[in-house]
Amino acid sequence: MKDDNETLLDFVERFAQLLADAGLQKMTARVFAYILADDATSYTAAELAHGLSVSRAAISGAVRELNTMGLIAKTRRSDTRSDVYNIDSGDVWGRIMFARVPLVRRYREVAEAGAAELPAGPGSERLRQTAEFMAFMETEMSAMQRKWERHLEEQERQGR
């Protein structure tokens, strides 16, 4: 029978593979999955390295990438002079997903410009359709964000 740590690490590997399949670097995905699933609220690089049984050097690039992407925050903990990393537990996935709206908007803007600049033909038609899809996604994501916020408020009212 697995102990709790083995169960955690098995989950981390499965979830990290899913994130890696979606384009995240493997170690970055492992660190994110570990921080997401483990019970601690913050981690030093040494704690992450120990928890994942990897070198601190492997952790360094991963936390830098996660911090740059806004998936974790780097702060200082009063009991150590080391940097510490954490995830804002309040609405991890809402922040991650809805932070992509400006990127979708930019895709739309660039595709619209390309469709307007290029001569009529299959290429400009694909760009027009891309822009139309991105406009649809912008609208839907904004509506979904409002719906999600109402859902969270309802959950809070119910004490969950």
Coordinates of N, CA and C in Angstrom, one line a residue:
M1 N 0.8 -1.2 0.0 CA 0.0 0.0 0.0 C 0.9 1.3 0.0
K2 N 0.5 2.2 -0.8 CA 1.3 3.5 -0.9 C 1.1 4.3 0.3
D3 N 2.2 5.0 0.7 CA 2.0 6.0 1.7 C 1.6 7.3 1.1
D4 N 1.3 8.3 1.9 CA 0.8 9.6 1.4 C 1.7 10.3 0.4
N5 N 3.0 10.2 0.7 CA 4.0 10.9 -0.1 C 4.1 10.2 -1.5
E6 N 4.1 8.9 -1.5 CA 4.1 8.2 -2.8 C 2.8 8.5 -3.6
T7 N 1.7 8.6 -2.9 CA 0.5 8.9 -3.6 C 0.6 10.3 -4.2
L8 N 1.1 11.3 -3.4 CA 1.3 12.6 -3.9 C 2.2 12.6 -5.1
L9 N 3.4 12.0 -5.1 CA 4.3 12.0 -6.2 C 3.8 11.3 -7.4
D10 N 3.0 10.2 -7.2 CA 2.3 9.6 -8.4 C 1.4 10.6 -9.1
F11 N 0.6 11.3 -8.3 CA -0.3 12.3 -8.8 C 0.5 13.4 -9.6
V12 N 1.6 13.9 -8.9 CA 2.4 14.9 -9.5 C 2.9 14.5 -10.9
E13 N 3.4 13.3 -11.0 CA 3.9 12.8 -12.3 C 2.8 12.7 -13.3
R14 N 1.6 12.3 -12.9 CA 0.5 12.2 -13.9 C 0.0 13.6 -14.4
F15 N -0.1 14.5 -13.4 CA -0.6 15.8 -13.7 C 0.5 16.6 -14.5
A16 N 1.8 16.4 -14.1 CA 2.9 17.0 -14.8 C 2.9 16.6 -16.3
Q17 N 2.7 15.3 -16.5 CA 2.7 14.8 -17.9 C 1.6 15.5 -18.7
L18 N 0.4 15.7 -18.1 CA -0.7 16.4 -18.8 C -0.2 17.8 -19.2
L19 N 0.4 18.5 -18.2 CA 0.9 19.9 -18.4 C 2.0 19.9 -19.5
A20 N 2.9 18.9 -19.5 CA 3.9 18.8 -20.4 C 3.4 18.5 -21.8
D21 N 2.4 17.7 -21.9 CA 1.7 17.4 -23.2 C 1.1 18.7 -23.8
A22 N 0.7 19.6 -22.9 CA 0.1 20.9 -23.3 C 1.2 22.0 -23.6
G23 N 2.5 21.6 -23.4 CA 3.5 22.5 -23.8 C 4.5 23.1 -22.7
L24 N 4.2 22.8 -21.5 CA 5.1 23.2 -20.4 C 6.3 22.3 -20.3
Q25 N 7.4 22.9 -20.0 CA 8.6 22.1 -19.8 C 8.4 21.0 -18.7
K26 N 8.9 19.8 -18.8 CA 8.7 18.7 -17.9 C 9.0 19.1 -16.5
M27 N 10.1 19.7 -16.2 CA 10.5 20.0 -14.8 C 9.6 21.1 -14.3
T28 N 9.3 22.1 -15.1 CA 8.4 23.2 -14.8 C 7.0 22.6 -14.4
A29 N 6.6 21.7 -15.2 CA 5.3 21.0 -14.9 C 5.3 20.3 -13.6
R30 N 6.4 19.6 -13.4 CA 6.5 18.8 -12.1 C 6.4 19.7 -10.9
V31 N 7.2 20.8 -11.0 CA 7.2 21.8 -9.8 C 5.8 22.4 -9.6
F32 N 5.2 22.8 -10.7 CA 3.8 23.4 -10.6 C 2.9 22.4 -10.0
A33 N 2.9 21.1 -10.5 CA 2.0 20.1 -10.0 C 2.2 19.8 -8.5
Y34 N 3.5 19.8 -8.1 CA 3.9 19.6 -6.7 C 3.3 20.7 -5.8
I35 N 3.6 22.0 -6.2 CA 3.1 23.1 -5.4 C 1.6 23.1 -5.4
L36 N 1.0 22.8 -6.4 CA -0.5 22.7 -6.5 C -1.1 21.7 -5.5
A37 N -0.5 20.5 -5.5 CA -1.1 19.4 -4.8 C -0.6 19.2 -3.3
D38 N 0.6 19.6 -3.0 CA 1.2 19.4 -1.7 C 0.5 20.4 -0.7
D39 N 0.5 20.1 0.6 CA -0.2 20.9 1.6 C 0.5 22.1 2.1
A40 N 1.8 22.2 1.9 CA 2.5 23.4 2.3 C 2.0 24.6 1.6
T41 N 2.2 25.8 2.2 CA 1.8 27.0 1.6 C 2.9 27.8 0.9
S42 N 4.1 27.4 1.2 CA 5.3 28.0 0.5 C 6.4 27.1 0.5
Y43 N 7.4 27.3 -0.4 CA 8.5 26.4 -0.6 C 9.8 27.1 -0.9
T44 N 10.9 26.7 -0.3 CA 12.2 27.2 -0.8 C 12.6 26.3 -2.0
A45 N 13.6 26.7 -2.7 CA 14.1 25.8 -3.8 C 14.6 24.5 -3.2
A46 N 15.2 24.5 -2.0 CA 15.7 23.3 -1.4 C 14.5 22.4 -1.0
E47 N 13.5 22.9 -0.5 CA 12.3 22.1 -0.1 C 11.7 21.5 -1.4
L48 N 11.6 22.2 -2.5 CA 11.1 21.7 -3.7 C 12.0 20.6 -4.2
A49 N 13.3 20.8 -4.2 CA 14.2 19.8 -4.7 C 14.1 18.5 -3.8
H50 N 14.0 18.7 -2.5 CA 13.9 17.5 -1.7 C 12.5 16.8 -1.9
G51 N 11.5 17.5 -2.0 CA 10.1 16.9 -2.3 C 10.0 16.2 -3.6
L52 N 10.7 16.7 -4.6 CA 10.7 16.0 -5.9 C 11.9 15.1 -6.2
S53 N 12.8 15.1 -5.2 CA 14.0 14.3 -5.4 C 14.8 14.6 -6.6
V54 N 15.0 15.9 -6.8 CA 15.8 16.5 -7.9 C 16.8 17.5 -7.3
S55 N 17.7 17.9 -8.2 CA 18.7 18.9 -7.8 C 18.1 20.3 -7.7
R56 N 18.7 21.1 -6.9 CA 18.3 22.5 -6.7 C 18.4 23.3 -8.1
A57 N 19.4 22.9 -8.9 CA 19.6 23.5 -10.2 C 18.4 23.2 -11.1
A58 N 17.9 22.0 -11.0 CA 16.7 21.7 -11.8 C 15.5 22.6 -11.4
I59 N 15.4 22.9 -10.1 CA 14.3 23.7 -9.6 C 14.4 25.1 -10.0
S60 N 15.7 25.6 -10.1 CA 15.9 27.0 -10.4 C 15.2 27.5 -11.6
G61 N 15.5 26.8 -12.7 CA 14.9 27.2 -14.0 C 13.4 27.0 -14.0
A62 N 12.9 26.0 -13.3 CA 11.4 25.8 -13.3 C 10.7 26.9 -12.5
V63 N 11.2 27.3 -11.4 CA 10.5 28.4 -10.6 C 10.7 29.7 -11.3
R64 N 11.8 29.9 -12.0 CA 11.9 31.2 -12.7 C 10.9 31.2 -13.8
E65 N 10.7 30.1 -14.6 CA 9.7 30.1 -15.6 C 8.2 30.2 -15.0
L66 N 7.9 29.5 -14.0 CA 6.6 29.6 -13.4 C 6.3 31.0 -12.8
N67 N 7.4 31.7 -12.3 CA 7.2 33.0 -11.8 C 7.0 34.0 -12.9
T68 N 7.7 33.9 -14.0 CA 7.6 34.7 -15.2 C 6.2 34.6 -15.8
M69 N 5.7 33.3 -15.8 CA 4.3 33.1 -16.3 C 3.2 33.5 -15.4
G70 N 3.6 33.9 -14.1 CA 2.6 34.3 -13.2 C 1.8 33.2 -12.5
L71 N 2.4 32.0 -12.6 CA 1.7 30.8 -12.0 C 2.1 30.7 -10.5
I72 N 3.3 31.2 -10.1 CA 3.6 31.2 -8.7 C 4.2 32.6 -8.4
A73 N 4.3 32.9 -7.1 CA 4.8 34.2 -6.7 C 6.1 33.9 -5.9
K74 N 7.1 34.8 -6.0 CA 8.3 34.6 -5.3 C 8.3 35.7 -4.2
T75 N 8.5 35.3 -2.9 CA 8.5 36.2 -1.8 C 9.6 35.8 -0.9
R76 N 9.6 36.3 0.3 CA 10.6 36.0 1.4 C 9.7 35.5 2.6
R77 N 10.2 34.5 3.3 CA 9.6 34.0 4.5 C 10.5 34.5 5.7
S78 N 9.8 34.9 6.8 CA 10.6 35.5 7.9 C 11.6 34.5 8.5
D79 N 11.4 33.2 8.4 CA 12.4 32.3 9.0 C 13.5 31.9 8.1
T80 N 13.6 32.5 6.9 CA 14.7 32.1 6.0 C 15.1 33.3 5.2
R81 N 16.4 33.3 4.8 CA 16.8 34.4 3.9 C 16.7 33.9 2.4
S82 N 16.2 32.7 2.2 CA 16.0 32.2 0.8 C 14.7 32.7 0.2
D83 N 14.7 32.7 -1.1 CA 13.4 33.0 -1.8 C 12.4 31.9 -1.5
V84 N 11.2 32.2 -1.4 CA 10.2 31.2 -1.2 C 9.1 31.4 -2.3
Y85 N 8.5 30.3 -2.7 CA 7.5 30.2 -3.8 C 6.2 29.7 -3.4
N86 N 5.1 30.3 -3.9 CA 3.8 29.8 -3.5 C 2.8 30.1 -4.7
I87 N 1.7 29.4 -4.5 CA 0.5 29.7 -5.4 C -0.5 30.4 -4.6
D88 N -1.1 31.4 -5.2 CA -2.3 32.0 -4.5 C -3.4 31.0 -4.6
S89 N -3.7 30.4 -3.4 CA -4.7 29.3 -3.4 C -6.1 29.8 -3.7
G90 N -6.4 31.1 -3.6 CA -7.8 31.5 -3.8 C -8.5 31.1 -5.0
D91 N -7.9 31.3 -6.1 CA -8.5 31.0 -7.4 C -7.4 30.7 -8.5
V92 N -6.7 29.7 -8.2 CA -5.5 29.3 -9.1 C -5.9 29.2 -10.5
W93 N -6.9 28.4 -10.9 CA -7.2 28.1 -12.3 C -8.0 29.3 -12.9
G94 N -8.8 30.0 -12.2 CA -9.4 31.2 -12.7 C -8.4 32.2 -13.1
R95 N -7.4 32.5 -12.3 CA -6.4 33.4 -12.6 C -5.6 33.0 -13.8
I96 N -5.3 31.7 -13.9 CA -4.5 31.1 -15.0 C -5.2 31.3 -16.3
M97 N -6.5 30.8 -16.3 CA -7.2 30.8 -17.6 C -7.6 32.2 -18.0
F98 N -8.1 33.0 -17.1 CA -8.6 34.3 -17.5 C -7.5 35.3 -17.8
A99 N -6.3 35.0 -17.4 CA -5.1 35.8 -17.7 C -4.8 35.7 -19.2
R100 N -5.4 34.7 -19.9 CA -5.1 34.5 -21.3 C -6.0 35.4 -22.2
V101 N -7.0 36.0 -21.6 CA -7.9 36.9 -22.5 C -7.1 37.9 -23.3
P102 N -6.1 38.6 -22.7 CA -5.4 39.6 -23.5 C -4.6 39.0 -24.6
L103 N -4.1 37.7 -24.4 CA -3.5 37.0 -25.5 C -4.4 36.7 -26.6
V104 N -5.6 36.2 -26.3 CA -6.7 35.9 -27.3 C -7.0 37.2 -28.1
R105 N -7.1 38.3 -27.3 CA -7.4 39.6 -28.0 C -6.3 40.0 -29.0
R106 N -5.1 39.8 -28.6 CA -3.9 40.1 -29.5 C -3.9 39.2 -30.7
Y107 N -4.2 37.9 -30.5 CA -4.4 37.0 -31.7 C -5.4 37.6 -32.7
R108 N -6.6 38.0 -32.1 CA -7.6 38.5 -32.9 C -7.2 39.8 -33.7
E109 N -6.5 40.7 -33.0 CA -6.1 41.9 -33.6 C -5.1 41.7 -34.7
V110 N -4.1 40.8 -34.5 CA -3.1 40.5 -35.5 C -3.8 39.8 -36.7
A111 N -4.7 38.9 -36.4 CA -5.3 38.1 -37.5 C -6.2 39.1 -38.3
E112 N -6.9 40.0 -37.7 CA -7.7 41.0 -38.4 C -6.9 41.9 -39.3
A113 N -5.7 42.3 -38.8 CA -4.8 43.1 -39.6 C -4.3 42.4 -40.8
G114 N -3.9 41.1 -40.5 CA -3.4 40.3 -41.7 C -4.5 40.1 -42.7
A115 N -5.7 39.8 -42.3 CA -6.8 39.6 -43.2 C -7.1 40.8 -44.1
A116 N -7.0 42.0 -43.4 CA -7.2 43.3 -44.1 C -6.1 43.6 -45.1
E117 N -4.9 43.2 -44.8 CA -3.7 43.6 -45.6 C -3.5 42.7 -46.8
L118 N -3.8 41.4 -46.6 CA -3.5 40.4 -47.6 C -4.6 40.4 -48.7
P119 N -4.2 40.1 -50.0 CA -5.2 40.0 -51.0 C -6.2 38.9 -50.7
A120 N -7.4 39.0 -51.3 CA -8.4 38.0 -51.1 C -7.9 36.7 -51.6
G121 N -8.2 35.7 -50.8 CA -7.7 34.3 -51.1 C -7.8 33.4 -49.9
P122 N -7.4 32.2 -50.0 CA -7.5 31.2 -48.9 C -6.8 31.7 -47.7
G123 N -5.6 32.3 -47.8 CA -4.8 32.8 -46.7 C -5.6 33.8 -45.9
S124 N -6.0 34.9 -46.6 CA -6.8 35.9 -45.9 C -8.1 35.4 -45.3
E125 N -8.7 34.4 -46.0 CA -9.9 33.9 -45.4 C -9.7 33.1 -44.1
R126 N -8.5 32.4 -44.1 CA -8.2 31.7 -42.8 C -7.9 32.7 -41.7
L127 N -7.3 33.8 -42.1 CA -7.0 34.8 -41.0 C -8.3 35.5 -40.6
R128 N -9.2 35.7 -41.5 CA -10.6 36.2 -41.1 C -11.3 35.3 -40.2
Q129 N -11.2 34.0 -40.5 CA -11.9 33.0 -39.6 C -11.2 32.9 -38.3
T130 N -9.8 33.0 -38.3 CA -9.1 33.1 -37.0 C -9.5 34.2 -36.2
A131 N -9.6 35.4 -36.8 CA -10.1 36.6 -36.1 C -11.5 36.4 -35.5
E132 N -12.4 35.8 -36.3 CA -13.7 35.6 -35.9 C -13.8 34.6 -34.7
F133 N -13.0 33.6 -34.8 CA -12.9 32.6 -33.6 C -12.4 33.3 -32.4
M134 N -11.3 34.1 -32.5 CA -10.7 34.7 -31.4 C -11.7 35.8 -30.8
A135 N -12.5 36.4 -31.6 CA -13.5 37.4 -31.1 C -14.5 36.6 -30.3
F136 N -14.9 35.4 -30.8 CA -15.9 34.6 -30.1 C -15.3 34.1 -28.8
M137 N -14.0 33.7 -28.8 CA -13.4 33.3 -27.5 C -13.3 34.4 -26.5
E138 N -13.0 35.6 -27.0 CA -12.9 36.8 -26.0 C -14.3 37.0 -25.3
T139 N -15.3 37.0 -26.1 CA -16.7 37.2 -25.6 C -17.0 36.0 -24.6
E140 N -16.8 34.8 -25.0 CA -17.2 33.7 -24.2 C -16.3 33.6 -22.9
M141 N -15.0 33.9 -23.0 CA -14.2 33.9 -21.8 C -14.6 35.0 -20.8
S142 N -14.9 36.1 -21.3 CA -15.4 37.2 -20.4 C -16.7 36.8 -19.7
A143 N -17.6 36.2 -20.5 CA -18.9 35.7 -19.9 C -18.6 34.6 -18.9
M144 N -17.7 33.7 -19.2 CA -17.4 32.6 -18.4 C -16.7 33.1 -17.1
Q145 N -15.9 34.2 -17.2 CA -15.3 34.7 -16.0 C -16.3 35.3 -15.1
R146 N -17.3 36.0 -15.6 CA -18.3 36.6 -14.7 C -19.1 35.4 -14.1
K147 N -19.4 34.4 -14.9 CA -20.2 33.2 -14.3 C -19.4 32.5 -13.2
W148 N -18.1 32.4 -13.5 CA -17.2 31.7 -12.5 C -17.2 32.6 -11.2
E149 N -17.0 33.9 -11.3 CA -17.0 34.7 -10.1 C -18.3 34.6 -9.3
R150 N -19.5 34.5 -10.0 CA -20.7 34.3 -9.3 C -20.8 33.0 -8.7
H151 N -20.2 31.9 -9.3 CA -20.1 30.6 -8.8 C -19.3 30.6 -7.5
L152 N -18.1 31.3 -7.5 CA -17.3 31.4 -6.3 C -18.0 32.1 -5.2
E153 N -18.7 33.2 -5.5 CA -19.5 33.9 -4.5 C -20.5 33.0 -3.8
E154 N -21.2 32.2 -4.7 CA -22.2 31.3 -4.2 C -21.6 30.2 -3.3
Q155 N -20.5 29.7 -3.7 CA -19.8 28.7 -2.9 C -19.4 29.3 -1.5
E156 N -18.9 30.5 -1.5 CA -18.6 31.2 -0.3 C -19.8 31.4 0.6
R157 N -20.9 31.8 0.0 CA -22.1 31.9 0.8 C -22.6 30.6 1.5
Q158 N -22.3 29.5 0.8 CA -22.7 28.2 1.3 C -21.6 27.6 2.2
G159 N -20.6 28.4 2.4 CA -19.5 27.9 3.4 C -18.6 26.9 2.8
R160 N -18.4 26.8 1.6 CA -17.5 25.8 1.0 C -16.2 26.4 0.7

